[in-house]
Amino acid sequence: MGTITKALDLLSHFNSERGEIGLASFVRLSGGDKATVRRHLVELEKNGFIDKNPQTRGYHLGPAVLRLASVREKHFPVRTAVMPVVDAMAADLEELVHASLLQGHVMSPVYHADTLRHGLRVIFDEAEMLPLHATSSGLAMMAFGPESVLDRAIAGGLSSYAPNTVIAQSDILHLISRFRTRGYSFSDGYFTKDVISFGMPFFGPGGDAIGTLAVPFPRSRYTADLAARVLVALRDGCRRITQSCGGTVPEALDAMWDRLPDTVTEIDIEGPVS
Amino acid sequence: MGTITKALDLLSHFNSERGEIGLASFVRLSGGDKATVRRHLVELEKNGFIDKNPQTRGYHLGPAVLRLASVREKHFPVRTAVMPVVDAMAADLEELVHASLLQGHVMSPVYHADTLRHGLRVIFDEAEMLPLHATSSGLAMMAFGPESVLDRAIAGGLSSYAPNTVIAQSDILHLISRFRTRGYSFSDGYFTKDVISFGMPFFGPGGDAIGTLAVPFPRSRYTADLAARVLVALRDGCRRITQSCGGTVPEALDAMWDRLPDTVTEIDIEGPVS
């Protein structure tokens, strides 16, 4: 790992549970030696990426990340394109809807909405990364994103997140090929037990899939009718976001999407891999 | 400059005018050698801080900055605390209102609002950094922030941004001491010709000023009445944000604020330094 990656990797330890991290915790989390970690923290602080709490002496993320996020949105307003679409989908479906962007070998959530109509809800944490092979978001990216995403995703050992997580390479490839003939992905409890989720990709100006929309809901609410409504909403949403981003949906995928929801009756949610 | 700072500094070249930067431009902007810059870009890309546009081969800011901004907001929701306050102030004053956070030796804008009522408007760019010594935001931070901010701000050579910019160290110190007896800062064309701006600080849980609110407007609209309304709105806004952030306004400053707007009739906007 290069010096820069080691330093940037320190930032990855901040998440929704961990907003402030002290030197000792950084040393423990990163496995680096104390002097090096301290030197990296000093440089990150000097550049506004972290701030020191003068009372606890712990570090939290600095204002530089807000400025960079704002500059990115100004030029490449994915979040701005995504927000109204996700809001409208959630209002229509009355289920949780979330959007994520590909970031290296994980999906990074950018926005979610939930009308909170149901007493039984899937809880979504925007600050958490989503593993590619275990979520409908990630699987949609593996199926419809650049081929290198799939190659990289299955190259390493695959972690299990729930009893149904598919971790054998051959099983993942089987799933991906099914998704490619359907134009969407699903997760049947791969990430969270008893949660079904459907996913679809949206495309950026470079022609590649840059992110995905997903709709997870409790398995107990699954009906063919809900699945059909979810898939049509995902398709319309991904088309709208793709258009706002100046991208294009690949022709073959677009043709599959045109046939929705007639093809939905064939959906066979059947556990890990049949 | 350390390796990490050199790499992170590459990110600082992105701004509202420059959303995509190619290798050659990075080399020119950073003054580094091509092989080093390329190596740094590869590491930044690997960590999701930049993305390569496959068609132009230029780089833009990556999704990692969105995730980090979202994690920061979750734990330290300054932007969330600032937005409704700034919106309400802009609606009330019918002038541009903006909020910025201290980031090293500049102020980094986080939010702004303008009801766009006037044909003559101050144009504000949220993606630009504000110099400390030449803006009411920065001067408020120098006057009411940690002493080290003032020391660092006047240590180097000070750039001029407009005919009125105060650049002599002794003049700046004179201004700062005036602001400290008033409980607010102003800029009389220091950053933009013919623009007057008032600024005040808000405080974080650590007890230090962490950011500032400012209201800039054309000099031609200046009246003692508008100034009074602006200062009262700034005071109320900074108190609300400080409270939302779990901070406290220092006692002496709070007492000065209590006396507003009665002390406003003494405002003497008089050009650079009298």
Coordinates of C-alpha atoms in Angstrom, one line a residue:
Chain A
M1 CA 0.0 0.0 0.0
G2 CA 1.4 3.4 -1.0
T3 CA 1.8 6.2 1.5
I4 CA -1.1 8.1 0.0
T5 CA -3.4 5.1 0.0
K6 CA -2.4 4.4 3.6
A7 CA -3.3 8.0 4.6
L8 CA -6.6 8.1 2.6
D9 CA -7.4 4.7 4.0
L10 CA -7.5 6.2 7.5
L11 CA -10.5 8.3 6.3
S12 CA -12.3 5.1 5.4
H13 CA -12.6 4.2 9.1
F14 CA -15.1 7.0 9.6
N15 CA -18.6 5.7 9.2
S16 CA -22.1 6.2 10.6
E17 CA -21.1 4.6 13.9
R18 CA -17.7 6.1 14.2
G19 CA -17.6 9.9 13.8
E20 CA -14.6 10.6 16.0
I21 CA -11.5 8.5 16.1
G22 CA -8.5 9.0 18.4
L23 CA -4.8 8.3 17.6
A24 CA -4.8 4.9 19.5
S25 CA -7.9 3.8 17.6
F26 CA -6.5 4.7 14.3
V27 CA -3.4 2.7 15.1
R28 CA -5.5 -0.3 16.0
L29 CA -7.9 0.0 13.0
S30 CA -5.2 0.6 10.4
G31 CA -2.6 -1.8 11.9
G32 CA 0.1 0.8 11.1
D33 CA 2.7 2.0 13.6
K34 CA 2.0 4.9 15.8
A35 CA 4.6 7.4 14.4
T36 CA 3.5 6.8 10.8
V37 CA -0.2 7.1 11.6
R38 CA 0.4 10.3 13.6
R39 CA 2.4 11.8 10.6
H40 CA -0.5 10.9 8.2
L41 CA -3.1 12.4 10.5
V42 CA -1.0 15.6 10.7
E43 CA -1.0 15.9 6.9
L44 CA -4.7 15.1 6.6
E45 CA -5.5 17.7 9.2
K46 CA -3.2 20.3 7.5
N47 CA -5.3 19.8 4.4
G48 CA -8.7 20.1 6.1
F49 CA -9.6 16.4 5.6
I50 CA -9.8 15.9 9.4
D51 CA -10.2 18.2 12.4
K52 CA -9.0 17.6 15.9
N53 CA -11.6 18.0 18.7
P54 CA -9.5 20.1 21.2
Q55 CA -11.3 18.6 24.2
T56 CA -11.3 14.9 23.4
R57 CA -8.2 15.0 21.1
G58 CA -10.1 12.8 18.8
Y59 CA -10.3 13.5 15.0
H60 CA -13.4 13.9 12.9
L61 CA -13.8 14.5 9.2
G62 CA -12.9 18.1 8.2
P63 CA -14.6 20.7 6.0
A64 CA -12.5 19.8 2.9
V65 CA -14.8 16.9 2.2
L66 CA -17.8 19.2 2.1
R67 CA -16.1 21.6 -0.3
L68 CA -15.0 18.7 -2.6
A69 CA -18.5 17.2 -2.5
S70 CA -20.0 20.6 -3.4
V71 CA -17.5 21.0 -6.3
R72 CA -18.2 17.5 -7.6
E73 CA -22.0 18.1 -7.5
K74 CA -21.6 21.3 -9.4
H75 CA -19.9 19.7 -12.4
F76 CA -21.3 16.2 -12.1
P77 CA -24.6 16.6 -10.3
V78 CA -25.5 12.9 -9.9
R79 CA -26.8 13.5 -6.4
T80 CA -29.0 16.4 -7.7
A81 CA -30.2 14.2 -10.6
V82 CA -30.9 11.3 -8.2
M83 CA -32.7 13.0 -5.4
P84 CA -36.1 13.9 -7.1
V85 CA -36.2 10.5 -8.8
V86 CA -35.6 8.6 -5.6
D87 CA -38.1 10.7 -3.8
A88 CA -40.8 10.2 -6.4
M89 CA -40.2 6.4 -6.5
A90 CA -40.4 6.1 -2.8
A91 CA -43.7 8.0 -2.7
D92 CA -45.1 5.8 -5.5
L93 CA -43.9 2.5 -4.2
E94 CA -44.2 3.2 -0.5
E95 CA -40.9 1.3 0.0
L96 CA -37.3 2.3 0.7
V97 CA -35.5 3.4 -2.5
H98 CA -31.8 4.1 -2.6
A99 CA -29.1 5.2 -5.1
S100 CA -25.4 4.3 -4.9
L101 CA -22.4 5.0 -7.0
L102 CA -19.6 2.6 -7.9
Q103 CA -16.5 3.4 -5.8
G104 CA -13.7 1.0 -6.5
H105 CA -14.8 -2.4 -5.3
V106 CA -17.9 -1.3 -3.3
M107 CA -21.1 0.7 -3.9
S108 CA -21.2 4.1 -2.1
P109 CA -24.7 5.3 -1.2
V110 CA -25.6 8.8 -2.3
Y111 CA -29.2 9.2 -1.4
H112 CA -32.2 7.3 -0.1
A113 CA -35.9 7.9 0.6
D114 CA -38.6 6.0 2.5
T115 CA -42.2 7.1 3.1
L116 CA -42.0 5.2 6.4
R117 CA -45.5 3.8 5.8
H118 CA -44.8 0.3 7.0
G119 CA -44.2 -0.8 10.6
L120 CA -41.8 -3.4 9.2
R121 CA -39.0 -1.5 7.4
V122 CA -35.6 -2.2 5.9
I123 CA -33.2 0.2 7.7
F124 CA -30.8 1.9 5.4
D125 CA -27.6 3.7 6.4
E126 CA -26.3 6.1 3.8
A127 CA -22.9 6.2 5.4
E128 CA -22.2 2.5 4.9
M129 CA -20.6 0.9 1.9
L130 CA -22.4 -1.9 0.1
P131 CA -20.5 -5.0 -1.0
L132 CA -20.8 -5.7 -4.7
H133 CA -21.5 -9.4 -4.6
A134 CA -24.1 -9.4 -1.8
T135 CA -26.5 -6.5 -2.7
S136 CA -28.8 -6.0 -5.6
S137 CA -27.0 -2.6 -6.2
G138 CA -23.6 -4.2 -6.4
L139 CA -24.9 -7.2 -8.5
A140 CA -26.5 -4.8 -10.9
M141 CA -23.2 -3.0 -11.3
M142 CA -21.4 -6.3 -11.8
A143 CA -23.9 -7.4 -14.4
F144 CA -24.2 -4.1 -16.3
G145 CA -21.1 -2.1 -15.4
P146 CA -17.6 -2.3 -17.0
E147 CA -16.4 -5.9 -17.3
S148 CA -13.5 -5.0 -15.0
V149 CA -15.9 -4.5 -12.1
L150 CA -17.1 -8.1 -12.3
D151 CA -13.5 -9.4 -12.7
R152 CA -12.3 -7.5 -9.7
A153 CA -15.3 -8.3 -7.6
I154 CA -14.9 -12.1 -7.9
A155 CA -11.1 -12.1 -7.8
G156 CA -10.8 -12.0 -4.0
G157 CA -12.4 -14.0 -1.3
L158 CA -16.1 -13.2 -0.9
S159 CA -17.5 -12.4 2.5
S160 CA -20.8 -13.8 3.8
Y161 CA -23.3 -11.3 5.2
A162 CA -26.4 -13.4 5.7
P163 CA -27.3 -17.1 5.5
N164 CA -28.2 -16.6 1.7
T165 CA -25.1 -14.7 0.6
V166 CA -23.7 -16.2 -2.6
I167 CA -20.0 -16.6 -2.2
A168 CA -18.9 -19.3 -4.7
Q169 CA -17.5 -17.7 -7.8
S170 CA -19.4 -20.1 -10.1
D171 CA -22.7 -19.3 -8.4
I172 CA -22.1 -15.6 -8.7
L173 CA -21.3 -15.9 -12.4
H174 CA -24.5 -17.9 -12.8
L175 CA -26.5 -15.2 -11.1
I176 CA -24.9 -12.5 -13.2
S177 CA -25.7 -14.2 -16.4
R178 CA -29.4 -14.5 -15.3
F179 CA -29.4 -10.8 -14.5
R180 CA -28.0 -10.0 -17.9
T181 CA -30.9 -11.7 -19.7
R182 CA -33.4 -10.0 -17.5
G183 CA -32.1 -6.4 -17.3
Y184 CA -32.1 -6.2 -13.5
S185 CA -30.6 -7.8 -10.5
F186 CA -32.0 -9.1 -7.3
S187 CA -30.9 -10.1 -3.9
D188 CA -32.9 -12.7 -2.0
G189 CA -31.6 -12.3 1.5
Y190 CA -28.0 -12.1 0.3
F191 CA -27.2 -9.0 2.5
T192 CA -29.9 -9.0 5.1
K193 CA -32.0 -12.0 6.1
D194 CA -35.6 -12.0 4.9
V195 CA -35.0 -8.9 2.7
I196 CA -35.6 -9.0 -1.1
S197 CA -34.2 -6.3 -3.2
F198 CA -34.2 -5.4 -6.9
G199 CA -31.6 -3.3 -8.6
M200 CA -30.9 -1.6 -11.9
P201 CA -28.0 0.5 -13.3
F202 CA -27.9 4.1 -14.6
F203 CA -25.3 5.3 -17.0
G204 CA -22.9 8.3 -17.1
P205 CA -21.7 10.4 -20.1
G206 CA -18.7 8.1 -20.5
G207 CA -21.1 5.3 -21.5
D208 CA -20.4 3.1 -18.5
A209 CA -22.8 2.3 -15.6
I210 CA -21.9 4.7 -12.8
G211 CA -24.4 3.8 -10.2
T212 CA -27.5 1.9 -9.4
L213 CA -31.0 2.3 -7.9
A214 CA -32.3 -0.4 -5.6
V215 CA -35.6 -1.1 -3.8
P216 CA -35.3 -3.5 -0.8
F217 CA -38.3 -4.7 1.1
P218 CA -39.3 -7.4 3.6
R219 CA -39.7 -10.9 2.0
S220 CA -43.1 -11.1 3.7
R221 CA -44.4 -8.3 1.4
Y222 CA -43.3 -9.9 -1.8
T223 CA -45.9 -10.4 -4.5
A224 CA -45.5 -10.6 -8.3
D225 CA -47.5 -7.4 -8.5
L226 CA -45.1 -5.5 -6.1
A227 CA -42.1 -6.9 -8.0
A228 CA -43.6 -5.7 -11.3
R229 CA -44.3 -2.2 -9.9
V230 CA -40.8 -2.1 -8.4
L231 CA -39.1 -3.1 -11.7
V232 CA -41.1 -0.6 -13.8
A233 CA -40.3 2.2 -11.3
L234 CA -36.6 1.2 -11.3
R235 CA -36.5 1.2 -15.1
D236 CA -38.2 4.6 -15.4
G237 CA -36.0 6.0 -12.6
C238 CA -32.7 4.7 -14.2
R239 CA -33.7 6.1 -17.5
R240 CA -34.5 9.5 -16.0
I241 CA -31.2 9.6 -14.1
T242 CA -29.2 8.5 -17.1
Q243 CA -30.7 11.2 -19.1
S244 CA -30.0 13.9 -16.5
C245 CA -26.4 12.7 -16.3
G246 CA -26.0 13.0 -20.1
G247 CA -25.6 9.2 -20.4
T248 CA -27.2 6.6 -22.6
V249 CA -28.7 3.2 -21.7
P250 CA -27.0 0.5 -23.9
E251 CA -29.4 -0.6 -26.7
A252 CA -29.7 -4.3 -25.7
L253 CA -30.5 -3.4 -22.1
D254 CA -32.9 -0.7 -23.2
A255 CA -34.8 -3.3 -25.3
M256 CA -35.1 -5.6 -22.3
W257 CA -36.4 -2.7 -20.2
D258 CA -39.0 -2.0 -22.9
R259 CA -40.5 -5.4 -22.4
L260 CA -41.1 -4.8 -18.7
P261 CA -43.4 -5.5 -16.9
D262 CA -44.6 -8.3 -19.2
T263 CA -41.5 -10.3 -18.4
V264 CA -42.0 -9.9 -14.7
T265 CA -44.3 -12.8 -14.2
E266 CA -41.3 -15.0 -14.9
I267 CA -39.5 -13.7 -11.8
D268 CA -38.4 -16.7 -9.7
I269 CA -37.1 -15.6 -6.4
E270 CA -35.9 -18.9 -5.2
G271 CA -33.2 -18.6 -2.6
P272 CA -29.4 -18.6 -3.1
V273 CA -29.1 -20.1 -6.6
S274 CA -31.3 -22.7 -8.0
Chain B
M1 CA 5.5 19.5 1.1
G2 CA 4.9 15.8 2.1
T3 CA 3.8 13.2 -0.3
I4 CA 0.3 13.1 1.1
T5 CA -0.1 16.9 1.0
K6 CA 1.2 16.9 -2.6
A7 CA -1.4 14.3 -3.5
L8 CA -4.3 16.0 -1.6
D9 CA -3.2 19.4 -3.0
L10 CA -4.0 18.0 -6.5
L11 CA -7.6 17.9 -5.4
S12 CA -7.6 21.6 -4.5
H13 CA -7.3 22.4 -8.2
F14 CA -10.9 21.3 -8.8
N15 CA -13.2 24.3 -8.4
S16 CA -16.4 25.7 -9.9
E17 CA -14.6 26.6 -13.2
R18 CA -12.5 23.4 -13.4
G19 CA -14.5 20.2 -13.1
E20 CA -12.2 18.0 -15.1
I21 CA -8.4 18.1 -15.2
G22 CA -6.1 16.2 -17.5
L23 CA -2.7 14.9 -16.5
A24 CA -0.8 17.7 -18.4
S25 CA -2.9 20.3 -16.6
F26 CA -2.3 18.7 -13.2
V27 CA 1.5 18.8 -14.0
R28 CA 1.2 22.5 -15.0
L29 CA -1.0 23.5 -12.0
S30 CA 1.0 21.6 -9.4
G31 CA 4.4 22.3 -10.7
G32 CA 5.3 18.7 -10.0
D33 CA 7.0 16.3 -12.4
K34 CA 4.9 14.2 -14.6
A35 CA 5.8 10.7 -13.2
T36 CA 5.1 11.8 -9.6
V37 CA 1.8 13.5 -10.5
R38 CA 0.7 10.4 -12.4
R39 CA 1.6 8.2 -9.5
H40 CA -0.4 10.4 -7.1
L41 CA -3.4 10.4 -9.5
V42 CA -3.4 6.6 -9.7
E43 CA -3.5 6.4 -5.9
L44 CA -6.3 9.1 -5.6
E45 CA -8.3 7.2 -8.3
K46 CA -7.8 3.8 -6.5
N47 CA -9.3 5.3 -3.4
G48 CA -12.3 6.8 -5.1
F49 CA -11.2 10.5 -4.7
I50 CA -11.0 11.0 -8.5
D51 CA -12.5 9.2 -11.5
K52 CA -11.2 9.1 -15.0
N53 CA -13.4 10.1 -17.9
P54 CA -12.7 7.2 -20.3
Q55 CA -13.5 9.4 -23.3
T56 CA -11.5 12.6 -22.5
R57 CA -9.0 10.8 -20.2
G58 CA -9.5 13.8 -17.8
Y59 CA -10.1 13.3 -14.1
H60 CA -13.0 14.5 -12.1
L61 CA -13.8 14.3 -8.3
G62 CA -14.9 10.8 -7.4
P63 CA -17.7 9.4 -5.2
A64 CA -15.5 9.1 -2.1
V65 CA -15.9 12.8 -1.4
L66 CA -19.7 12.4 -1.4
R67 CA -19.5 9.5 1.1
L68 CA -17.1 11.4 3.4
A69 CA -19.3 14.5 3.2
S70 CA -22.3 12.4 4.1
V71 CA -20.5 10.7 7.1
R72 CA -19.3 14.1 8.3
E73 CA -22.8 15.6 8.1
K74 CA -24.2 12.6 10.0
H75 CA -22.0 13.2 13.0
F76 CA -21.4 16.9 12.8
P77 CA -24.3 18.3 10.9
V78 CA -23.1 21.8 10.4
R79 CA -24.5 22.0 6.9
T80 CA -27.9 20.7 8.2
A81 CA -27.8 23.2 11.0
V82 CA -26.8 26.1 8.7
M83 CA -29.3 25.6 5.8
P84 CA -32.6 26.5 7.5
V85 CA -31.0 29.5 9.2
V86 CA -29.4 30.8 6.1
D87 CA -32.7 30.3 4.1
A88 CA -34.7 32.2 6.7
M89 CA -32.2 35.0 6.9
A90 CA -32.1 35.4 3.1
A91 CA -35.9 35.5 3.0
D92 CA -36.0 38.1 5.8
L93 CA -33.3 40.4 4.6
E94 CA -33.8 39.8 0.8
E95 CA -30.0 39.8 0.5
L96 CA -27.5 37.1 -0.2
V97 CA -26.5 35.2 3.0
H98 CA -23.7 32.6 3.1
A99 CA -22.1 30.3 5.7
S100 CA -18.5 29.2 5.6
L101 CA -16.3 26.9 7.7
L102 CA -12.7 27.5 8.7
Q103 CA -10.5 25.2 6.7
G104 CA -6.8 25.8 7.4
H105 CA -6.0 29.3 6.2
V106 CA -9.2 30.0 4.2
M107 CA -12.9 29.9 4.7
S108 CA -14.7 27.1 2.8
P109 CA -18.3 28.0 1.9
V110 CA -20.9 25.4 2.9
Y111 CA -24.2 27.0 2.0
H112 CA -25.7 30.2 0.6
A113 CA -29.2 31.5 -0.2
D114 CA -30.4 34.5 -2.1
T115 CA -34.0 35.5 -2.7
L116 CA -32.8 37.1 -6.0
R117 CA -35.1 40.0 -5.4
H118 CA -32.6 42.6 -6.7
G119 CA -31.5 43.3 -10.2
L120 CA -28.1 44.3 -8.8
R121 CA -26.7 41.2 -6.9
V122 CA -23.6 40.0 -5.3
I123 CA -22.7 36.8 -7.1
F124 CA -21.5 34.0 -4.8
D125 CA -19.7 30.8 -5.7
E126 CA -20.0 28.1 -3.1
A127 CA -17.1 26.2 -4.7
E128 CA -14.6 29.0 -4.2
M129 CA -12.4 29.5 -1.1
L130 CA -12.6 32.8 0.7
P131 CA -9.3 34.5 1.9
L132 CA -9.3 35.2 5.6
H133 CA -8.0 38.8 5.6
A134 CA -10.1 40.1 2.7
T135 CA -13.7 38.9 3.5
S136 CA -16.0 39.7 6.3
S137 CA -16.3 35.9 6.9
G138 CA -12.5 35.5 7.2
L139 CA -12.1 38.6 9.3
A140 CA -14.8 37.4 11.7
M141 CA -12.9 34.2 12.1
M142 CA -9.6 36.1 12.6
A143 CA -11.3 38.3 15.3
F144 CA -13.3 35.7 17.1
G145 CA -11.7 32.3 16.3
P146 CA -8.7 30.7 17.9
E147 CA -5.7 33.1 18.3
S148 CA -3.7 30.8 16.0
V149 CA -5.9 31.7 13.1
L150 CA -5.1 35.3 13.3
D151 CA -1.3 34.6 13.8
R152 CA -1.2 32.3 10.8
A153 CA -3.3 34.6 8.6
I154 CA -1.1 37.6 9.0
A155 CA 2.2 35.7 9.0
G156 CA 2.5 35.4 5.2
G157 CA 2.3 38.0 2.5
L158 CA -1.3 39.2 2.0
S159 CA -2.8 39.3 -1.5
S160 CA -4.9 42.2 -2.8
Y161 CA -8.3 41.3 -4.3
A162 CA -9.8 44.8 -4.8
P163 CA -8.7 48.4 -4.5
N164 CA -9.7 48.5 -0.8
T165 CA -8.2 45.2 0.3
V166 CA -6.3 45.8 3.5
I167 CA -2.9 44.1 3.2
A168 CA -0.6 45.8 5.8
Q169 CA -0.3 43.8 8.9
S170 CA -0.7 46.8 11.3
D171 CA -3.9 47.8 9.4
I172 CA -5.3 44.3 9.7
L173 CA -4.6 44.2 13.5
H174 CA -6.3 47.6 13.8
L175 CA -9.4 46.3 12.0
I176 CA -9.4 43.1 14.1
S177 CA -9.3 45.1 17.4
R178 CA -12.2 47.2 16.2
F179 CA -14.2 44.1 15.3
R180 CA -13.5 42.7 18.7
T181 CA -15.1 45.6 20.5
R182 CA -18.1 45.5 18.2
G183 CA -18.9 41.8 18.0
Y184 CA -18.9 41.6 14.2
S185 CA -16.7 42.1 11.2
F186 CA -17.2 44.0 8.0
S187 CA -15.6 44.3 4.6
D188 CA -15.9 47.6 2.8
G189 CA -14.9 46.5 -0.7
Y190 CA -12.0 44.4 0.6
F191 CA -12.9 41.5 -1.6
T192 CA -15.2 42.9 -4.3
K193 CA -15.3 46.5 -5.3
D194 CA -18.4 48.3 -4.2
V195 CA -19.6 45.4 -2.0
I196 CA -20.1 45.8 1.7
S197 CA -20.4 42.7 3.9
F198 CA -21.0 42.0 7.6
G199 CA -19.8 38.8 9.3
M200 CA -20.2 37.0 12.6
P201 CA -18.9 33.7 14.0
F202 CA -20.7 30.6 15.2
F203 CA -19.1 28.2 17.7
G204 CA -18.7 24.4 17.8
P205 CA -18.9 21.9 20.7
G206 CA -15.1 22.4 21.3
G207 CA -15.7 26.0 22.3
D208 CA -13.9 27.5 19.2
A209 CA -15.5 29.5 16.4
I210 CA -15.8 26.9 13.6
G211 CA -17.5 29.0 10.9
T212 CA -19.1 32.3 10.0
L213 CA -22.2 33.8 8.5
A214 CA -21.9 36.8 6.2
V215 CA -24.3 39.1 4.4
P216 CA -22.7 41.0 1.4
F217 CA -24.7 43.6 -0.5
P218 CA -24.0 46.4 -3.0
R219 CA -22.6 49.5 -1.3
S220 CA -25.3 51.5 -3.1
R221 CA -27.9 49.8 -0.9
Y222 CA -26.2 50.6 2.4
T223 CA -28.3 52.4 5.0
A224 CA -27.9 52.4 8.8
D225 CA -31.3 50.6 8.9
L226 CA -30.2 47.8 6.6
A227 CA -27.0 47.4 8.5
A228 CA -28.9 47.1 11.8
R229 CA -31.3 44.5 10.3
V230 CA -28.3 42.6 8.9
L231 CA -26.4 42.6 12.2
V232 CA -29.5 41.5 14.2
A233 CA -30.2 38.7 11.7
L234 CA -26.5 37.6 11.8
R235 CA -26.5 37.5 15.6
D236 CA -29.8 35.5 15.8
G237 CA -28.5 33.2 13.1
C238 CA -25.1 32.6 14.7
R239 CA -26.8 31.9 18.0
R240 CA -29.1 29.4 16.5
I241 CA -26.4 27.6 14.6
T242 CA -24.1 27.6 17.6
Q243 CA -26.9 26.0 19.6
S244 CA -27.7 23.4 16.9
C245 CA -24.0 22.5 16.8
G246 CA -23.9 22.0 20.6
G247 CA -21.5 25.0 21.0
T248 CA -21.6 28.1 23.2
V249 CA -21.1 31.8 22.3
P250 CA -18.3 33.2 24.6
E251 CA -19.7 35.4 27.3
A252 CA -18.1 38.7 26.4
L253 CA -19.2 38.3 22.8
D254 CA -22.7 37.3 23.8
A255 CA -23.0 40.5 25.9
M256 CA -21.9 42.6 22.9
W257 CA -24.5 40.8 20.8
D258 CA -27.2 41.5 23.4
R259 CA -26.6 45.2 23.0
L260 CA -27.4 45.0 19.2
P261 CA -29.0 46.8 17.4
D262 CA -28.6 49.8 19.7
T263 CA -24.8 49.9 19.0
V264 CA -25.4 49.9 15.3
T265 CA -25.9 53.6 14.8
E266 CA -22.2 53.9 15.5
I267 CA -21.2 51.8 12.4
D268 CA -18.7 53.8 10.5
I269 CA -18.1 52.3 7.1
E270 CA -15.3 54.4 6.0
G271 CA -13.1 52.7 3.4
P272 CA -9.9 50.8 4.0
V273 CA -8.9 51.9 7.5
S274 CA -9.4 55.3 8.9

